[in-house]
Amino acid sequence: LLMGECHGDNGNTSSAVIDESRVDVVQLDVTDDNSVRAALEQVQTKLSAASSSSDGKEKNKLAGIVSNAGILWGHPLPELMDVCATGVKRVLDAFVPLVEDDGRVIVVTSGLGPLMHSYSGEQRQVALMNGENDDDDDHDDLAPMMKECLTAYEQSATIEERIAAFEKIEFPGGPFAEAAPDFHMYGLAKMFGDAIMLRTARKYPALRVNSVDPGLVYTDLILKMPKYAGMKKEETGAQSPEEGVEGTMRLLFDGK
């Protein structure tokens, strides 16, 4: 089991809570091309070392990948896009070629992604689903739409200007645009992450590629939100991390 980990500004790592006899930790920052390349080289080296086993079967492939990096509250759209959309692309582009046939690829997402898709203009919805671009397997058709969103965000000085700008480019946020603008921006980033997942599924038909929404999970991610700051788990109605990972585990292992 290989786990990509990005050491944050506070220097925290997961070494205190993982079983290092079963898990190899690989340094990975999904927002950094060099970090992704270095992580890929480490994984390839580990797979090569395990390529022969006593039963003679090749072990130089991954059984699956889970793209789980994410940020949420209080981050500007460029950072959200870099982690939740472009970061997903970096990871999938690098590691999916290492996955064995019938292997699993899972992108951890949010229900806000499909919701923002439903608020989008009709032509935008078609473009995101890639209905007219089945031969495009490099996700290049998404880059102009993502750039439009970033431009609308960066050129908006007030929330009113932002609402108008995103309505103009047909990526409105419905009731979230004014009531919870952070969720609008987060949902857009997750929407593009889902679109990248769809293109990956088309490019690799021998793999089982899915997105999964874990729901509200009691982690630092939600505790940074004003609504839940300082609250105990039972006060939030959130799932435990063990409960939140159940959907991902089913997609990884059911049918194996």
PDB file of C-alpha atoms in Angstrom:
ATOM      1  CA  LEU A   1       0.000   0.000   0.000  1.00  0.00           C
ATOM      2  CA  LEU A   2       1.425   3.347  -1.103  1.00  0.00           C
ATOM      3  CA  MET A   3       0.140   6.615   0.366  1.00  0.00           C
ATOM      4  CA  GLY A   4       0.893  10.024  -1.116  1.00  0.00           C
ATOM      5  CA  GLU A   5       1.245  12.666   1.582  1.00  0.00           C
ATOM      6  CA  CYS A   6       1.776  16.405   1.357  1.00  0.00           C
ATOM      7  CA  HIS A   7       3.404  17.912   4.433  1.00  0.00           C
ATOM      8  CA  GLY A   8       1.512  21.113   5.169  1.00  0.00           C
ATOM      9  CA  ASP A   9       2.840  24.349   6.580  1.00  0.00           C
ATOM     10  CA  ASN A  10       2.411  22.985  10.096  1.00  0.00           C
ATOM     11  CA  GLY A  11       4.701  20.065   9.299  1.00  0.00           C
ATOM     12  CA  ASN A  12       2.138  17.479  10.418  1.00  0.00           C
ATOM     13  CA  THR A  13       2.483  13.990   8.995  1.00  0.00           C
ATOM     14  CA  SER A  14       0.507  10.802   9.347  1.00  0.00           C
ATOM     15  CA  SER A  15       3.487   8.776  10.584  1.00  0.00           C
ATOM     16  CA  ALA A  16       2.054   8.631  14.093  1.00  0.00           C
ATOM     17  CA  VAL A  17      -1.186   6.959  13.012  1.00  0.00           C
ATOM     18  CA  ILE A  18      -0.194   4.568  10.210  1.00  0.00           C
ATOM     19  CA  ASP A  19       1.285   1.102  10.321  1.00  0.00           C
ATOM     20  CA  GLU A  20       4.597   1.618   8.542  1.00  0.00           C
ATOM     21  CA  SER A  21       5.003  -2.131   8.148  1.00  0.00           C
ATOM     22  CA  ARG A  22       2.028  -2.080   5.768  1.00  0.00           C
ATOM     23  CA  VAL A  23       2.103   1.428   4.267  1.00  0.00           C
ATOM     24  CA  ASP A  24       4.845   3.153   2.297  1.00  0.00           C
ATOM     25  CA  VAL A  25       4.518   6.940   2.458  1.00  0.00           C
ATOM     26  CA  VAL A  26       5.461   8.884  -0.675  1.00  0.00           C
ATOM     27  CA  GLN A  27       5.838  12.653  -0.569  1.00  0.00           C
ATOM     28  CA  LEU A  28       3.301  14.108  -3.019  1.00  0.00           C
ATOM     29  CA  ASP A  29       2.064  17.640  -3.593  1.00  0.00           C
ATOM     30  CA  VAL A  30      -0.629  17.466  -6.289  1.00  0.00           C
ATOM     31  CA  THR A  31      -0.159  21.169  -7.099  1.00  0.00           C
ATOM     32  CA  ASP A  32       3.514  20.715  -8.033  1.00  0.00           C
ATOM     33  CA  ASP A  33       4.507  19.034 -11.310  1.00  0.00           C
ATOM     34  CA  ASN A  34       7.987  18.252  -9.985  1.00  0.00           C
ATOM     35  CA  SER A  35       6.558  16.645  -6.847  1.00  0.00           C
ATOM     36  CA  VAL A  36       4.229  14.453  -8.916  1.00  0.00           C
ATOM     37  CA  ARG A  37       7.102  13.369 -11.174  1.00  0.00           C
ATOM     38  CA  ALA A  38       9.284  12.545  -8.162  1.00  0.00           C
ATOM     39  CA  ALA A  39       6.450  10.551  -6.565  1.00  0.00           C
ATOM     40  CA  LEU A  40       5.907   8.673  -9.831  1.00  0.00           C
ATOM     41  CA  GLU A  41       9.601   7.731  -9.949  1.00  0.00           C
ATOM     42  CA  GLN A  42       9.428   6.452  -6.360  1.00  0.00           C
ATOM     43  CA  VAL A  43       6.354   4.364  -7.106  1.00  0.00           C
ATOM     44  CA  GLN A  44       7.892   2.949 -10.280  1.00  0.00           C
ATOM     45  CA  THR A  45      11.006   1.996  -8.309  1.00  0.00           C
ATOM     46  CA  LYS A  46       8.941   0.246  -5.636  1.00  0.00           C
ATOM     47  CA  LEU A  47       6.906  -1.605  -8.254  1.00  0.00           C
ATOM     48  CA  SER A  48      10.043  -2.687 -10.058  1.00  0.00           C
ATOM     49  CA  ALA A  49      11.508  -4.065  -6.824  1.00  0.00           C
ATOM     50  CA  ALA A  50       8.337  -6.085  -6.297  1.00  0.00           C
ATOM     51  CA  SER A  51       8.045  -7.236  -9.908  1.00  0.00           C
ATOM     52  CA  SER A  52       8.891 -10.869  -9.152  1.00  0.00           C
ATOM     53  CA  SER A  53       7.273 -13.038  -6.520  1.00  0.00           C
ATOM     54  CA  SER A  54       7.500 -16.650  -5.485  1.00  0.00           C
ATOM     55  CA  ASP A  55       4.414 -17.545  -7.542  1.00  0.00           C
ATOM     56  CA  GLY A  56       6.007 -16.148 -10.669  1.00  0.00           C
ATOM     57  CA  LYS A  57       3.315 -13.531 -11.249  1.00  0.00           C
ATOM     58  CA  GLU A  58       4.254 -10.009 -12.232  1.00  0.00           C
ATOM     59  CA  LYS A  59       3.717  -7.457  -9.466  1.00  0.00           C
ATOM     60  CA  ASN A  60       4.747  -4.332 -11.318  1.00  0.00           C
ATOM     61  CA  LYS A  61       1.255  -2.844 -11.617  1.00  0.00           C
ATOM     62  CA  LEU A  62      -1.017  -0.974  -9.246  1.00  0.00           C
ATOM     63  CA  ALA A  63      -4.350  -2.538  -8.328  1.00  0.00           C
ATOM     64  CA  GLY A  64      -5.936   0.883  -8.008  1.00  0.00           C
ATOM     65  CA  ILE A  65      -5.586   4.597  -7.305  1.00  0.00           C
ATOM     66  CA  VAL A  66      -7.547   6.901  -5.006  1.00  0.00           C
ATOM     67  CA  SER A  67      -7.231  10.632  -5.718  1.00  0.00           C
ATOM     68  CA  ASN A  68      -8.185  12.126  -2.357  1.00  0.00           C
ATOM     69  CA  ALA A  69      -6.442  15.511  -2.125  1.00  0.00           C
ATOM     70  CA  GLY A  70      -8.823  18.335  -1.329  1.00  0.00           C
ATOM     71  CA  ILE A  71      -9.294  21.743   0.256  1.00  0.00           C
ATOM     72  CA  LEU A  72     -12.540  23.565   0.938  1.00  0.00           C
ATOM     73  CA  TRP A  73     -13.333  26.575   3.075  1.00  0.00           C
ATOM     74  CA  GLY A  74     -11.559  29.916   2.824  1.00  0.00           C
ATOM     75  CA  HIS A  75      -9.471  29.177  -0.266  1.00  0.00           C
ATOM     76  CA  PRO A  76      -9.651  31.311  -3.433  1.00  0.00           C
ATOM     77  CA  LEU A  77     -10.784  29.691  -6.652  1.00  0.00           C
ATOM     78  CA  PRO A  78      -7.260  29.424  -8.154  1.00  0.00           C
ATOM     79  CA  GLU A  79      -6.147  27.293  -5.192  1.00  0.00           C
ATOM     80  CA  LEU A  80      -9.316  25.201  -5.291  1.00  0.00           C
ATOM     81  CA  MET A  81      -8.857  24.552  -9.008  1.00  0.00           C
ATOM     82  CA  ASP A  82      -5.182  23.676  -8.554  1.00  0.00           C
ATOM     83  CA  VAL A  83      -5.960  21.007  -5.943  1.00  0.00           C
ATOM     84  CA  CYS A  84      -9.425  19.714  -6.838  1.00  0.00           C
ATOM     85  CA  ALA A  85      -9.248  19.844 -10.645  1.00  0.00           C
ATOM     86  CA  THR A  86      -5.745  20.329 -12.073  1.00  0.00           C
ATOM     87  CA  GLY A  87      -4.332  18.313  -9.170  1.00  0.00           C
ATOM     88  CA  VAL A  88      -6.626  15.429 -10.080  1.00  0.00           C
ATOM     89  CA  LYS A  89      -5.406  15.629 -13.682  1.00  0.00           C
ATOM     90  CA  ARG A  90      -1.758  15.605 -12.608  1.00  0.00           C
ATOM     91  CA  VAL A  91      -2.252  12.512 -10.464  1.00  0.00           C
ATOM     92  CA  LEU A  92      -4.354  10.573 -12.973  1.00  0.00           C
ATOM     93  CA  ASP A  93      -2.125  11.428 -15.933  1.00  0.00           C
ATOM     94  CA  ALA A  94       0.929  10.227 -13.997  1.00  0.00           C
ATOM     95  CA  PHE A  95      -0.323   7.113 -12.238  1.00  0.00           C
ATOM     96  CA  VAL A  96      -3.242   5.646 -14.199  1.00  0.00           C
ATOM     97  CA  PRO A  97      -0.890   4.109 -16.809  1.00  0.00           C
ATOM     98  CA  LEU A  98       0.526   1.998 -13.957  1.00  0.00           C
ATOM     99  CA  VAL A  99      -2.845   0.446 -13.077  1.00  0.00           C
ATOM    100  CA  GLU A 100      -3.463  -3.174 -14.073  1.00  0.00           C
ATOM    101  CA  ASP A 101      -6.333  -4.109 -16.415  1.00  0.00           C
ATOM    102  CA  ASP A 102      -9.658  -4.140 -14.550  1.00  0.00           C
ATOM    103  CA  GLY A 103      -7.996  -2.022 -11.873  1.00  0.00           C
ATOM    104  CA  ARG A 104      -9.819   0.719 -10.000  1.00  0.00           C
ATOM    105  CA  VAL A 105      -9.432   4.510 -10.255  1.00  0.00           C
ATOM    106  CA  ILE A 106     -11.410   6.589  -7.774  1.00  0.00           C
ATOM    107  CA  VAL A 107     -11.668  10.368  -7.498  1.00  0.00           C
ATOM    108  CA  VAL A 108     -12.999  11.563  -4.142  1.00  0.00           C
ATOM    109  CA  THR A 109     -15.409  14.350  -4.971  1.00  0.00           C
ATOM    110  CA  SER A 110     -18.466  16.178  -3.643  1.00  0.00           C
ATOM    111  CA  GLY A 111     -22.148  16.315  -4.451  1.00  0.00           C
ATOM    112  CA  LEU A 112     -21.590  20.011  -5.079  1.00  0.00           C
ATOM    113  CA  GLY A 113     -19.842  19.080  -8.352  1.00  0.00           C
ATOM    114  CA  PRO A 114     -22.917  17.573 -10.048  1.00  0.00           C
ATOM    115  CA  LEU A 115     -25.027  20.318  -8.490  1.00  0.00           C
ATOM    116  CA  MET A 116     -22.931  23.071 -10.108  1.00  0.00           C
ATOM    117  CA  HIS A 117     -23.098  21.095 -13.348  1.00  0.00           C
ATOM    118  CA  SER A 118     -26.902  21.183 -13.136  1.00  0.00           C
ATOM    119  CA  TYR A 119     -26.847  24.973 -12.667  1.00  0.00           C
ATOM    120  CA  SER A 120     -24.596  25.456 -15.708  1.00  0.00           C
ATOM    121  CA  GLY A 121     -25.834  26.475 -19.132  1.00  0.00           C
ATOM    122  CA  GLU A 122     -26.967  23.711 -21.469  1.00  0.00           C
ATOM    123  CA  GLN A 123     -23.970  24.013 -23.783  1.00  0.00           C
ATOM    124  CA  ARG A 124     -21.638  24.018 -20.801  1.00  0.00           C
ATOM    125  CA  GLN A 125     -23.226  20.827 -19.514  1.00  0.00           C
ATOM    126  CA  VAL A 126     -22.696  19.107 -22.852  1.00  0.00           C
ATOM    127  CA  ALA A 127     -19.094  20.279 -23.039  1.00  0.00           C
ATOM    128  CA  LEU A 128     -18.348  19.083 -19.508  1.00  0.00           C
ATOM    129  CA  MET A 129     -19.764  15.657 -20.312  1.00  0.00           C
ATOM    130  CA  ASN A 130     -17.548  15.659 -23.408  1.00  0.00           C
ATOM    131  CA  GLY A 131     -20.479  14.615 -25.570  1.00  0.00           C
ATOM    132  CA  GLU A 132     -19.049  16.163 -28.724  1.00  0.00           C
ATOM    133  CA  ASN A 133     -15.347  15.498 -28.079  1.00  0.00           C
ATOM    134  CA  ASP A 134     -14.986  11.769 -27.540  1.00  0.00           C
ATOM    135  CA  ASP A 135     -11.637  11.748 -29.368  1.00  0.00           C
ATOM    136  CA  ASP A 136     -10.114  14.293 -26.979  1.00  0.00           C
ATOM    137  CA  ASP A 137      -8.322  12.288 -24.295  1.00  0.00           C
ATOM    138  CA  ASP A 138      -5.996  15.005 -23.003  1.00  0.00           C
ATOM    139  CA  HIS A 139      -8.618  17.088 -21.191  1.00  0.00           C
ATOM    140  CA  ASP A 140      -7.524  20.110 -23.271  1.00  0.00           C
ATOM    141  CA  ASP A 141     -11.148  21.009 -23.947  1.00  0.00           C
ATOM    142  CA  LEU A 142     -11.594  21.751 -20.236  1.00  0.00           C
ATOM    143  CA  ALA A 143      -8.704  24.213 -19.980  1.00  0.00           C
ATOM    144  CA  PRO A 144     -10.495  27.137 -21.716  1.00  0.00           C
ATOM    145  CA  MET A 145     -13.559  26.737 -19.477  1.00  0.00           C
ATOM    146  CA  MET A 146     -11.422  26.613 -16.369  1.00  0.00           C
ATOM    147  CA  LYS A 147      -9.572  29.723 -17.518  1.00  0.00           C
ATOM    148  CA  GLU A 148     -12.870  31.538 -18.050  1.00  0.00           C
ATOM    149  CA  CYS A 149     -13.850  30.744 -14.472  1.00  0.00           C
ATOM    150  CA  LEU A 150     -10.518  31.935 -13.109  1.00  0.00           C
ATOM    151  CA  THR A 151     -10.733  35.152 -15.120  1.00  0.00           C
ATOM    152  CA  ALA A 152     -14.283  35.819 -13.896  1.00  0.00           C
ATOM    153  CA  TYR A 153     -13.120  35.276 -10.323  1.00  0.00           C
ATOM    154  CA  GLU A 154      -9.995  37.424 -10.557  1.00  0.00           C
ATOM    155  CA  GLN A 155     -11.749  40.322 -12.265  1.00  0.00           C
ATOM    156  CA  SER A 156     -14.570  40.500  -9.688  1.00  0.00           C
ATOM    157  CA  ALA A 157     -13.991  42.970  -6.857  1.00  0.00           C
ATOM    158  CA  THR A 158     -17.288  42.330  -5.041  1.00  0.00           C
ATOM    159  CA  ILE A 159     -19.621  39.394  -4.548  1.00  0.00           C
ATOM    160  CA  GLU A 160     -22.187  41.128  -6.764  1.00  0.00           C
ATOM    161  CA  GLU A 161     -19.642  41.433  -9.557  1.00  0.00           C
ATOM    162  CA  ARG A 162     -18.682  37.801  -9.117  1.00  0.00           C
ATOM    163  CA  ILE A 163     -22.281  36.604  -9.335  1.00  0.00           C
ATOM    164  CA  ALA A 164     -22.791  38.603 -12.535  1.00  0.00           C
ATOM    165  CA  ALA A 165     -19.499  37.419 -14.036  1.00  0.00           C
ATOM    166  CA  PHE A 166     -20.268  33.732 -13.482  1.00  0.00           C
ATOM    167  CA  GLU A 167     -23.807  34.117 -14.751  1.00  0.00           C
ATOM    168  CA  LYS A 168     -22.392  35.709 -17.916  1.00  0.00           C
ATOM    169  CA  ILE A 169     -20.125  32.710 -18.606  1.00  0.00           C
ATOM    170  CA  GLU A 170     -22.974  30.293 -17.743  1.00  0.00           C
ATOM    171  CA  PHE A 171     -21.455  28.870 -14.574  1.00  0.00           C
ATOM    172  CA  PRO A 172     -23.834  30.340 -11.972  1.00  0.00           C
ATOM    173  CA  GLY A 173     -23.964  28.951  -8.461  1.00  0.00           C
ATOM    174  CA  GLY A 174     -27.705  28.897  -7.907  1.00  0.00           C
ATOM    175  CA  PRO A 175     -28.565  29.860  -4.309  1.00  0.00           C
ATOM    176  CA  PHE A 176     -24.947  29.247  -3.251  1.00  0.00           C
ATOM    177  CA  ALA A 177     -23.645  32.149  -5.346  1.00  0.00           C
ATOM    178  CA  GLU A 178     -24.808  34.677  -2.744  1.00  0.00           C
ATOM    179  CA  ALA A 179     -25.629  32.614   0.343  1.00  0.00           C
ATOM    180  CA  ALA A 180     -22.480  30.439   0.365  1.00  0.00           C
ATOM    181  CA  PRO A 181     -20.010  31.661  -2.275  1.00  0.00           C
ATOM    182  CA  ASP A 182     -17.239  29.386  -0.967  1.00  0.00           C
ATOM    183  CA  PHE A 183     -19.429  26.402  -1.821  1.00  0.00           C
ATOM    184  CA  HIS A 184     -20.043  27.835  -5.307  1.00  0.00           C
ATOM    185  CA  MET A 185     -16.285  28.045  -5.961  1.00  0.00           C
ATOM    186  CA  TYR A 186     -15.579  24.660  -4.360  1.00  0.00           C
ATOM    187  CA  GLY A 187     -18.390  23.060  -6.359  1.00  0.00           C
ATOM    188  CA  LEU A 188     -17.002  24.427  -9.622  1.00  0.00           C
ATOM    189  CA  ALA A 189     -13.565  22.959  -8.874  1.00  0.00           C
ATOM    190  CA  LYS A 190     -15.108  19.583  -8.025  1.00  0.00           C
ATOM    191  CA  MET A 191     -17.243  19.783 -11.177  1.00  0.00           C
ATOM    192  CA  PHE A 192     -14.106  20.040 -13.307  1.00  0.00           C
ATOM    193  CA  GLY A 193     -12.486  17.239 -11.309  1.00  0.00           C
ATOM    194  CA  ASP A 194     -15.457  15.028 -12.169  1.00  0.00           C
ATOM    195  CA  ALA A 195     -15.131  16.001 -15.834  1.00  0.00           C
ATOM    196  CA  ILE A 196     -11.474  14.928 -15.759  1.00  0.00           C
ATOM    197  CA  MET A 197     -12.565  11.614 -14.231  1.00  0.00           C
ATOM    198  CA  LEU A 198     -15.023  11.065 -17.091  1.00  0.00           C
ATOM    199  CA  ARG A 199     -12.349  11.680 -19.711  1.00  0.00           C
ATOM    200  CA  THR A 200     -10.000   9.303 -17.928  1.00  0.00           C
ATOM    201  CA  ALA A 201     -12.703   6.608 -17.970  1.00  0.00           C
ATOM    202  CA  ARG A 202     -13.108   7.020 -21.721  1.00  0.00           C
ATOM    203  CA  LYS A 203      -9.356   6.923 -22.304  1.00  0.00           C
ATOM    204  CA  TYR A 204      -8.904   3.729 -20.259  1.00  0.00           C
ATOM    205  CA  PRO A 205     -11.942   1.511 -20.957  1.00  0.00           C
ATOM    206  CA  ALA A 206     -10.216  -1.521 -19.382  1.00  0.00           C
ATOM    207  CA  LEU A 207     -10.281   0.198 -15.972  1.00  0.00           C
ATOM    208  CA  ARG A 208     -13.149   0.846 -13.556  1.00  0.00           C
ATOM    209  CA  VAL A 209     -13.102   4.615 -13.074  1.00  0.00           C
ATOM    210  CA  ASN A 210     -15.501   6.390 -10.693  1.00  0.00           C
ATOM    211  CA  SER A 211     -16.026   9.427  -8.511  1.00  0.00           C
ATOM    212  CA  VAL A 212     -17.318   9.050  -4.964  1.00  0.00           C
ATOM    213  CA  ASP A 213     -18.786  11.558  -2.507  1.00  0.00           C
ATOM    214  CA  PRO A 214     -17.948  10.509   1.085  1.00  0.00           C
ATOM    215  CA  GLY A 215     -20.513  12.913   2.537  1.00  0.00           C
ATOM    216  CA  LEU A 216     -19.878  15.075   5.588  1.00  0.00           C
ATOM    217  CA  VAL A 217     -16.905  13.584   7.440  1.00  0.00           C
ATOM    218  CA  TYR A 218     -15.475  14.790  10.751  1.00  0.00           C
ATOM    219  CA  THR A 219     -11.988  15.929   9.734  1.00  0.00           C
ATOM    220  CA  ASP A 220     -10.003  19.169   9.726  1.00  0.00           C
ATOM    221  CA  LEU A 221     -11.637  19.946   6.379  1.00  0.00           C
ATOM    222  CA  ILE A 222     -15.030  20.718   7.927  1.00  0.00           C
ATOM    223  CA  LEU A 223     -13.658  22.082  11.196  1.00  0.00           C
ATOM    224  CA  LYS A 224     -12.260  25.030   9.237  1.00  0.00           C
ATOM    225  CA  MET A 225     -15.823  26.006   8.313  1.00  0.00           C
ATOM    226  CA  PRO A 226     -17.385  28.627  10.619  1.00  0.00           C
ATOM    227  CA  LYS A 227     -20.505  26.465  11.025  1.00  0.00           C
ATOM    228  CA  TYR A 228     -18.538  23.595  12.566  1.00  0.00           C
ATOM    229  CA  ALA A 229     -15.505  25.330  14.101  1.00  0.00           C
ATOM    230  CA  GLY A 230     -14.764  24.039  17.591  1.00  0.00           C
ATOM    231  CA  MET A 231     -17.590  21.492  17.565  1.00  0.00           C
ATOM    232  CA  LYS A 232     -17.382  17.884  18.700  1.00  0.00           C
ATOM    233  CA  LYS A 233     -18.241  15.153  16.205  1.00  0.00           C
ATOM    234  CA  GLU A 234     -21.625  14.385  17.752  1.00  0.00           C
ATOM    235  CA  GLU A 235     -22.565  18.060  17.457  1.00  0.00           C
ATOM    236  CA  THR A 236     -21.923  18.188  13.704  1.00  0.00           C
ATOM    237  CA  GLY A 237     -23.901  15.193  12.469  1.00  0.00           C
ATOM    238  CA  ALA A 238     -20.807  14.182  10.490  1.00  0.00           C
ATOM    239  CA  GLN A 239     -19.585  10.665   9.870  1.00  0.00           C
ATOM    240  CA  SER A 240     -16.376   9.318  11.325  1.00  0.00           C
ATOM    241  CA  PRO A 241     -13.438   8.956   8.890  1.00  0.00           C
ATOM    242  CA  GLU A 242     -13.958   5.187   9.046  1.00  0.00           C
ATOM    243  CA  GLU A 243     -17.572   5.621   7.936  1.00  0.00           C
ATOM    244  CA  GLY A 244     -16.681   8.217   5.314  1.00  0.00           C
ATOM    245  CA  VAL A 245     -14.233   5.918   3.549  1.00  0.00           C
ATOM    246  CA  GLU A 246     -16.731   3.057   3.134  1.00  0.00           C
ATOM    247  CA  GLY A 247     -17.851   4.083  -0.365  1.00  0.00           C
ATOM    248  CA  THR A 248     -14.270   4.324  -1.577  1.00  0.00           C
ATOM    249  CA  MET A 249     -13.419   0.916  -0.114  1.00  0.00           C
ATOM    250  CA  ARG A 250     -16.419  -0.677  -1.834  1.00  0.00           C
ATOM    251  CA  LEU A 251     -15.397   0.781  -5.190  1.00  0.00           C
ATOM    252  CA  LEU A 252     -11.845  -0.439  -4.638  1.00  0.00           C
ATOM    253  CA  PHE A 253     -12.579  -3.988  -3.545  1.00  0.00           C
ATOM    254  CA  ASP A 254     -16.135  -5.121  -4.366  1.00  0.00           C
ATOM    255  CA  GLY A 255     -16.086  -7.648  -7.172  1.00  0.00           C
ATOM    256  CA  LYS A 256     -12.424  -8.493  -6.700  1.00  0.00           C
TER     257      LYS A 256
END
